[in-house]
Tab-separated table of C-alpha atoms in Angstrom:
chain	number	residue	atom	x	y	z
A	1	MET	CA	-57.678	-217.490	-95.598
A	2	GLU	CA	-54.238	-217.189	-95.352
A	3	SER	CA	-53.079	-216.826	-91.473
A	4	GLU	CA	-49.877	-214.521	-90.674
A	5	SER	CA	-47.588	-216.028	-88.523
A	6	ASN	CA	-44.515	-214.107	-86.915
A	7	THR	CA	-41.032	-215.666	-86.205
A	8	PRO	CA	-39.485	-215.617	-82.423
A	9	ALA	CA	-37.121	-213.314	-83.732
A	10	GLU	CA	-39.346	-210.810	-84.994
A	11	VAL	CA	-41.434	-211.043	-81.972
A	12	SER	CA	-38.503	-210.232	-79.661
A	13	ALA	CA	-37.279	-207.735	-81.781
A	14	THR	CA	-40.500	-205.784	-81.395
A	15	MET	CA	-40.610	-206.071	-77.667
A	16	ASP	CA	-37.078	-204.255	-77.471
A	17	CYS	CA	-38.025	-201.609	-79.667
A	18	ASN	CA	-41.494	-201.330	-77.435
A	19	ALA	CA	-38.880	-201.031	-74.179
A	20	ASP	CA	-36.795	-198.774	-75.755
A	21	CYS	CA	-39.501	-196.586	-76.908
A	22	ASN	CA	-41.080	-196.509	-73.564
A	23	THR	CA	-37.569	-195.474	-71.546
A	24	GLU	CA	-37.280	-192.669	-73.785
A	25	THR	CA	-40.764	-191.298	-73.618
A	26	PHE	CA	-41.567	-191.628	-69.753
A	27	GLN	CA	-40.006	-190.024	-67.070
A	28	THR	CA	-40.325	-190.783	-63.557
A	29	VAL	CA	-42.424	-187.879	-61.572
A	30	LYS	CA	-41.916	-187.061	-58.166
A	31	SER	CA	-45.398	-188.063	-56.303
A	32	ARG	CA	-47.619	-185.212	-55.084
A	33	LYS	CA	-48.298	-186.818	-51.857
A	34	ARG	CA	-44.674	-187.332	-51.185
A	35	GLN	CA	-44.139	-183.565	-51.952
A	36	LYS	CA	-47.043	-182.755	-49.821
A	37	ARG	CA	-46.113	-184.736	-46.864
A	38	LYS	CA	-42.691	-183.004	-46.471
A	39	ARG	CA	-44.084	-179.904	-46.767
A	40	ASP	CA	-46.895	-180.387	-43.708
A	41	ALA	CA	-43.697	-182.031	-41.971
A	42	ALA	CA	-41.702	-178.869	-42.576
A	43	GLU	CA	-44.762	-176.456	-41.459
A	44	VAL	CA	-45.202	-178.800	-38.136
A	45	GLY	CA	-41.426	-178.201	-37.490
A	46	MET	CA	-41.863	-174.392	-37.614
A	47	GLN	CA	-44.953	-174.863	-35.092
A	48	THR	CA	-42.825	-176.806	-33.124
A	49	GLU	CA	-40.060	-174.071	-32.739
A	50	GLU	CA	-42.185	-171.221	-32.083
A	51	ALA	CA	-44.113	-173.139	-29.564
A	52	VAL	CA	-40.275	-173.925	-27.931
A	53	ALA	CA	-39.571	-170.611	-27.881
A	54	ALA	CA	-42.893	-169.201	-26.624
A	55	LYS	CA	-42.746	-171.666	-23.828
A	56	ARG	CA	-38.801	-170.454	-23.239
A	57	PRO	CA	-38.553	-169.481	-19.397
A	58	GLN	CA	-37.954	-165.963	-18.669
A	59	PHE	CA	-35.643	-165.349	-15.389
A	60	PRO	CA	-35.516	-162.013	-13.669
A	61	ALA	CA	-32.735	-160.016	-13.536
A	62	LEU	CA	-30.227	-161.055	-10.314
A	63	SER	CA	-29.327	-158.488	-7.903
A	64	GLY	CA	-25.568	-157.782	-6.935
A	65	ASP	CA	-26.427	-159.678	-4.003
A	66	MET	CA	-27.091	-162.819	-5.322
A	67	LEU	CA	-24.483	-162.677	-8.092
A	68	THR	CA	-21.662	-162.771	-5.231
A	69	GLY	CA	-23.516	-165.667	-3.367
A	70	GLY	CA	-24.870	-163.616	-0.695
A	71	THR	CA	-21.094	-163.111	0.564
A	72	VAL	CA	-20.105	-159.149	1.497
A	73	GLU	CA	-17.324	-158.291	-0.582
A	74	MET	CA	-15.027	-155.448	0.999
A	75	ARG	CA	-12.078	-152.841	0.085
A	76	LYS	CA	-9.717	-151.500	1.939
A	77	VAL	CA	-7.806	-148.096	1.026
A	78	PRO	CA	-4.999	-146.995	3.020
A	79	VAL	CA	-4.523	-142.867	3.946
A	80	PRO	CA	-1.193	-141.302	4.541
A	81	SER	CA	-0.741	-139.060	7.171
A	82	ASN	CA	-0.893	-136.063	4.708
A	83	ARG	CA	-4.192	-136.424	3.300
A	84	TYR	CA	-6.195	-136.943	6.664
A	85	SER	CA	-7.111	-133.289	6.374
A	86	PRO	CA	-8.577	-133.164	2.990
A	87	LEU	CA	-10.064	-136.248	3.534
A	88	LYS	CA	-12.012	-134.557	6.505
A	89	GLU	CA	-13.024	-131.467	4.424
A	90	ASN	CA	-14.044	-133.372	1.421
A	91	TRP	CA	-15.676	-136.410	2.894
A	92	MET	CA	-19.271	-135.375	2.190
A	93	LYS	CA	-18.217	-135.236	-1.508
A	94	ILE	CA	-16.503	-138.498	-1.322
A	95	PHE	CA	-19.395	-140.283	1.188
A	96	THR	CA	-22.714	-139.270	-1.324
A	97	PRO	CA	-21.631	-140.570	-4.785
A	98	ILE	CA	-20.726	-143.905	-2.917
A	99	VAL	CA	-23.553	-144.160	-1.073
A	100	GLU	CA	-26.447	-142.968	-2.559
A	101	HIS	CA	-25.071	-143.629	-6.261
A	102	LEU	CA	-23.293	-147.155	-5.750
A	103	GLN	CA	-25.245	-148.293	-3.072
A	104	LEU	CA	-22.470	-149.116	-1.114
A	105	GLN	CA	-21.480	-148.840	2.642
A	106	VAL	CA	-18.282	-146.609	3.401
A	107	ARG	CA	-16.286	-145.640	6.751
A	108	PHE	CA	-12.905	-144.646	7.693
A	109	ASN	CA	-11.568	-146.761	10.471
A	110	LEU	CA	-9.762	-144.633	12.493
A	111	LYS	CA	-7.542	-147.317	14.424
A	112	SER	CA	-6.069	-149.108	10.899
A	113	ARG	CA	-6.205	-145.206	8.985
A	114	ASN	CA	-8.190	-146.857	6.218
A	115	VAL	CA	-11.327	-146.277	4.125
A	116	GLU	CA	-13.391	-149.009	4.181
A	117	ILE	CA	-16.015	-149.921	1.452
A	118	ARG	CA	-18.231	-152.946	1.355
A	119	THR	CA	-21.068	-154.107	-0.459
A	120	CYS	CA	-24.840	-154.643	1.101
A	121	LYS	CA	-28.068	-155.898	-0.098
A	122	ASP	CA	-29.320	-152.689	-1.806
A	123	THR	CA	-25.670	-153.009	-4.116
A	124	LYS	CA	-27.280	-153.617	-7.799
A	125	ASP	CA	-23.858	-153.629	-10.032
A	126	ILE	CA	-21.260	-156.240	-9.200
A	127	GLY	CA	-18.546	-153.576	-10.623
A	128	ALA	CA	-19.542	-150.964	-8.161
A	129	LEU	CA	-17.095	-151.530	-5.428
A	130	THR	CA	-13.873	-151.426	-7.813
A	131	ARG	CA	-15.039	-148.416	-8.985
A	132	ALA	CA	-15.551	-146.897	-5.439
A	133	ALA	CA	-12.339	-148.169	-4.556
A	134	ASP	CA	-10.671	-146.122	-7.543
A	135	PHE	CA	-12.334	-143.367	-6.539
A	136	VAL	CA	-11.075	-143.247	-3.074
A	137	LYS	CA	-7.768	-144.073	-4.140
A	138	ALA	CA	-7.624	-141.467	-6.519
A	139	PHE	CA	-8.362	-138.880	-4.091
A	140	VAL	CA	-5.443	-139.971	-1.737
A	141	LEU	CA	-3.112	-139.783	-4.429
A	142	GLY	CA	-3.704	-135.862	-4.665
A	143	PHE	CA	-6.372	-135.973	-7.442
A	144	GLU	CA	-9.347	-133.297	-7.221
A	145	VAL	CA	-12.618	-134.998	-5.560
A	146	GLU	CA	-14.685	-133.559	-8.907
A	147	ASP	CA	-11.748	-135.170	-10.981
A	148	ALA	CA	-11.423	-138.257	-9.228
A	149	LEU	CA	-15.485	-138.765	-9.405
A	150	ALA	CA	-15.031	-139.028	-13.445
A	151	LEU	CA	-14.079	-142.581	-12.230
A	152	ILE	CA	-17.579	-143.197	-10.918
A	153	ARG	CA	-19.259	-141.942	-13.949
A	154	LEU	CA	-17.034	-143.102	-16.926
A	155	ASP	CA	-16.037	-146.759	-17.519
A	156	GLU	CA	-12.995	-146.160	-19.791
A	157	LEU	CA	-10.808	-144.658	-17.257
A	158	PHE	CA	-7.670	-145.679	-15.729
A	159	LEU	CA	-5.188	-144.925	-12.959
A	160	GLU	CA	-1.206	-144.996	-13.873
A	161	SER	CA	1.543	-144.315	-11.382
A	162	PHE	CA	5.076	-144.624	-12.044
A	163	ASP	CA	8.414	-143.015	-10.281
A	164	VAL	CA	10.895	-140.545	-12.280
A	165	THR	CA	13.835	-142.960	-11.447
A	166	ASP	CA	12.126	-146.079	-13.020
A	167	VAL	CA	12.637	-143.958	-16.506
A	168	LYS	CA	16.035	-142.823	-15.559
A	169	PRO	CA	18.125	-143.162	-12.375
A	170	LEU	CA	18.582	-139.707	-11.163
A	171	LYS	CA	19.996	-138.499	-7.841
A	172	GLY	CA	20.301	-135.114	-6.107
A	173	ASP	CA	20.094	-131.715	-8.075
A	174	HIS	CA	19.803	-134.307	-11.245
A	175	LEU	CA	16.775	-135.845	-9.973
A	176	SER	CA	15.367	-132.130	-8.557
A	177	ARG	CA	15.602	-130.413	-12.252
A	178	ALA	CA	13.842	-133.481	-13.808
A	179	ILE	CA	11.273	-133.086	-11.634
A	180	GLY	CA	11.046	-129.093	-12.418
A	181	ARG	CA	10.857	-129.829	-15.779
A	182	ILE	CA	7.917	-131.678	-15.658
A	183	ALA	CA	6.286	-129.001	-13.538
A	184	GLY	CA	7.544	-126.019	-15.335
A	185	LYS	CA	7.573	-122.394	-14.149
A	186	GLY	CA	4.024	-121.814	-11.819
A	187	GLY	CA	3.318	-125.266	-13.429
A	188	LYS	CA	2.932	-124.301	-16.664
A	189	THR	CA	4.447	-127.293	-18.618
A	190	LYS	CA	2.111	-129.894	-16.438
A	191	PHE	CA	-1.028	-127.660	-17.436
A	192	THR	CA	0.106	-127.953	-20.849
A	193	ILE	CA	0.361	-131.627	-21.253
A	194	GLU	CA	-2.883	-131.970	-18.966
A	195	ASN	CA	-4.832	-129.705	-21.832
A	196	VAL	CA	-3.467	-131.110	-24.436
A	197	THR	CA	-3.867	-135.024	-23.811
A	198	LYS	CA	-7.020	-134.443	-21.658
A	199	THR	CA	-5.323	-136.361	-18.548
A	200	ARG	CA	-5.034	-135.102	-14.948
A	201	ILE	CA	-1.366	-135.108	-13.530
A	202	VAL	CA	-0.428	-135.222	-9.839
A	203	LEU	CA	3.522	-134.481	-9.103
A	204	ALA	CA	3.898	-136.244	-5.319
A	205	ASP	CA	7.668	-135.961	-4.902
A	206	THR	CA	9.340	-138.453	-7.355
A	207	LYS	CA	5.950	-140.177	-7.734
A	208	ILE	CA	3.843	-139.509	-10.617
A	209	HIS	CA	0.125	-140.096	-11.130
A	210	ILE	CA	-1.936	-140.009	-14.641
A	211	LEU	CA	-5.518	-139.978	-14.625
A	212	GLY	CA	-7.301	-140.628	-17.934
A	213	SER	CA	-8.146	-142.954	-20.555
A	214	PHE	CA	-5.687	-145.614	-22.041
A	215	GLN	CA	-5.010	-143.742	-25.148
A	216	ASN	CA	-4.541	-140.301	-23.237
A	217	ILE	CA	-2.280	-141.566	-20.406
A	218	LYS	CA	-0.066	-143.162	-23.239
A	219	MET	CA	0.694	-139.707	-24.759
A	220	ALA	CA	1.195	-137.836	-21.326
A	221	ARG	CA	3.316	-140.741	-20.068
A	222	THR	CA	5.559	-140.054	-23.280
A	223	ALA	CA	5.911	-136.350	-22.867
A	224	ILE	CA	6.700	-136.787	-19.355
A	225	CYS	CA	9.545	-139.862	-19.857
A	226	ASN	CA	11.221	-137.685	-22.546
A	227	LEU	CA	11.030	-134.321	-20.201
A	228	ILE	CA	12.548	-136.769	-17.700
A	229	LEU	CA	15.182	-137.623	-20.394
A	230	GLY	CA	16.400	-133.965	-21.034
A	231	SER	CA	14.310	-132.959	-23.649
A	232	PRO	CA	13.438	-129.003	-23.765
A	233	PRO	CA	9.651	-128.548	-23.096
A	234	SER	CA	9.129	-126.290	-26.786
A	235	LYS	CA	10.396	-129.952	-28.376
A	236	VAL	CA	7.625	-132.008	-26.150
A	237	TYR	CA	5.077	-129.723	-27.227
A	238	GLY	CA	5.214	-130.172	-30.751
A	239	ASN	CA	5.809	-133.619	-30.286
A	240	ILE	CA	2.302	-134.028	-28.339
A	241	ARG	CA	0.498	-131.535	-29.951
A	242	ALA	CA	1.310	-133.281	-33.268
A	243	VAL	CA	0.242	-137.126	-31.752
A	244	ALA	CA	-3.038	-135.317	-30.365
A	245	SER	CA	-4.132	-133.992	-33.870
A	246	ARG	CA	-3.490	-137.138	-35.778
A	247	THR	CA	-5.411	-139.045	-33.084
A	248	ALA	CA	-8.456	-136.340	-33.443
A	249	GLU	CA	-8.031	-136.942	-37.010
A	250	ARG	CA	-8.334	-140.760	-36.756
A	251	PHE	CA	-11.554	-140.728	-34.102
């Protein structure tokens, strides 16, 4: 019998060939157990997040008294002598919305001549005191109660006051003519500006008070400043109508 023998060089070549064939044919596959373990861990994580969300404490809403730390806050609005009679006549119209709707306490101090408004334990809204003070201030400045009441009902209304001499330093007859141009014959110019800009305007000597939204106050103030500087009313009417129409188209 003839025996077959392989040389060491042939054996090593055969082993290298087998190793190369194994690396080409076999690829590493992720273990299914490892994937299942990751999936189980993700599900456990989701369950714990849901459990934490379910266990999150639910706190009741704080009252206005607790928000202020239990302290009583107060606002004082000074009343000039020329507004005593209107305040007395319209006191119930002022008193009712402040006490019943805003849950505040109000009184007129005869010694200091101030309308005093303060919070109490029934006050729920922390901003009610500021709105009530703005409402009383608007009435004291000369606005009607119905117009001033909008400051309580709406959030985007503001008061703005300025002097005629802030726009242009006028004196004597020049100042009187400027105020006359703002008012117009029988108040026609003032009413037109109010209707076009949807504001309310009060002329008190050289003081001008405007009640309305920010954009509308800006339009009315521009028109009044143009009148003070000497522009004719017809030109001012045209300008504010153009601005009002552009604003309406924008919104």
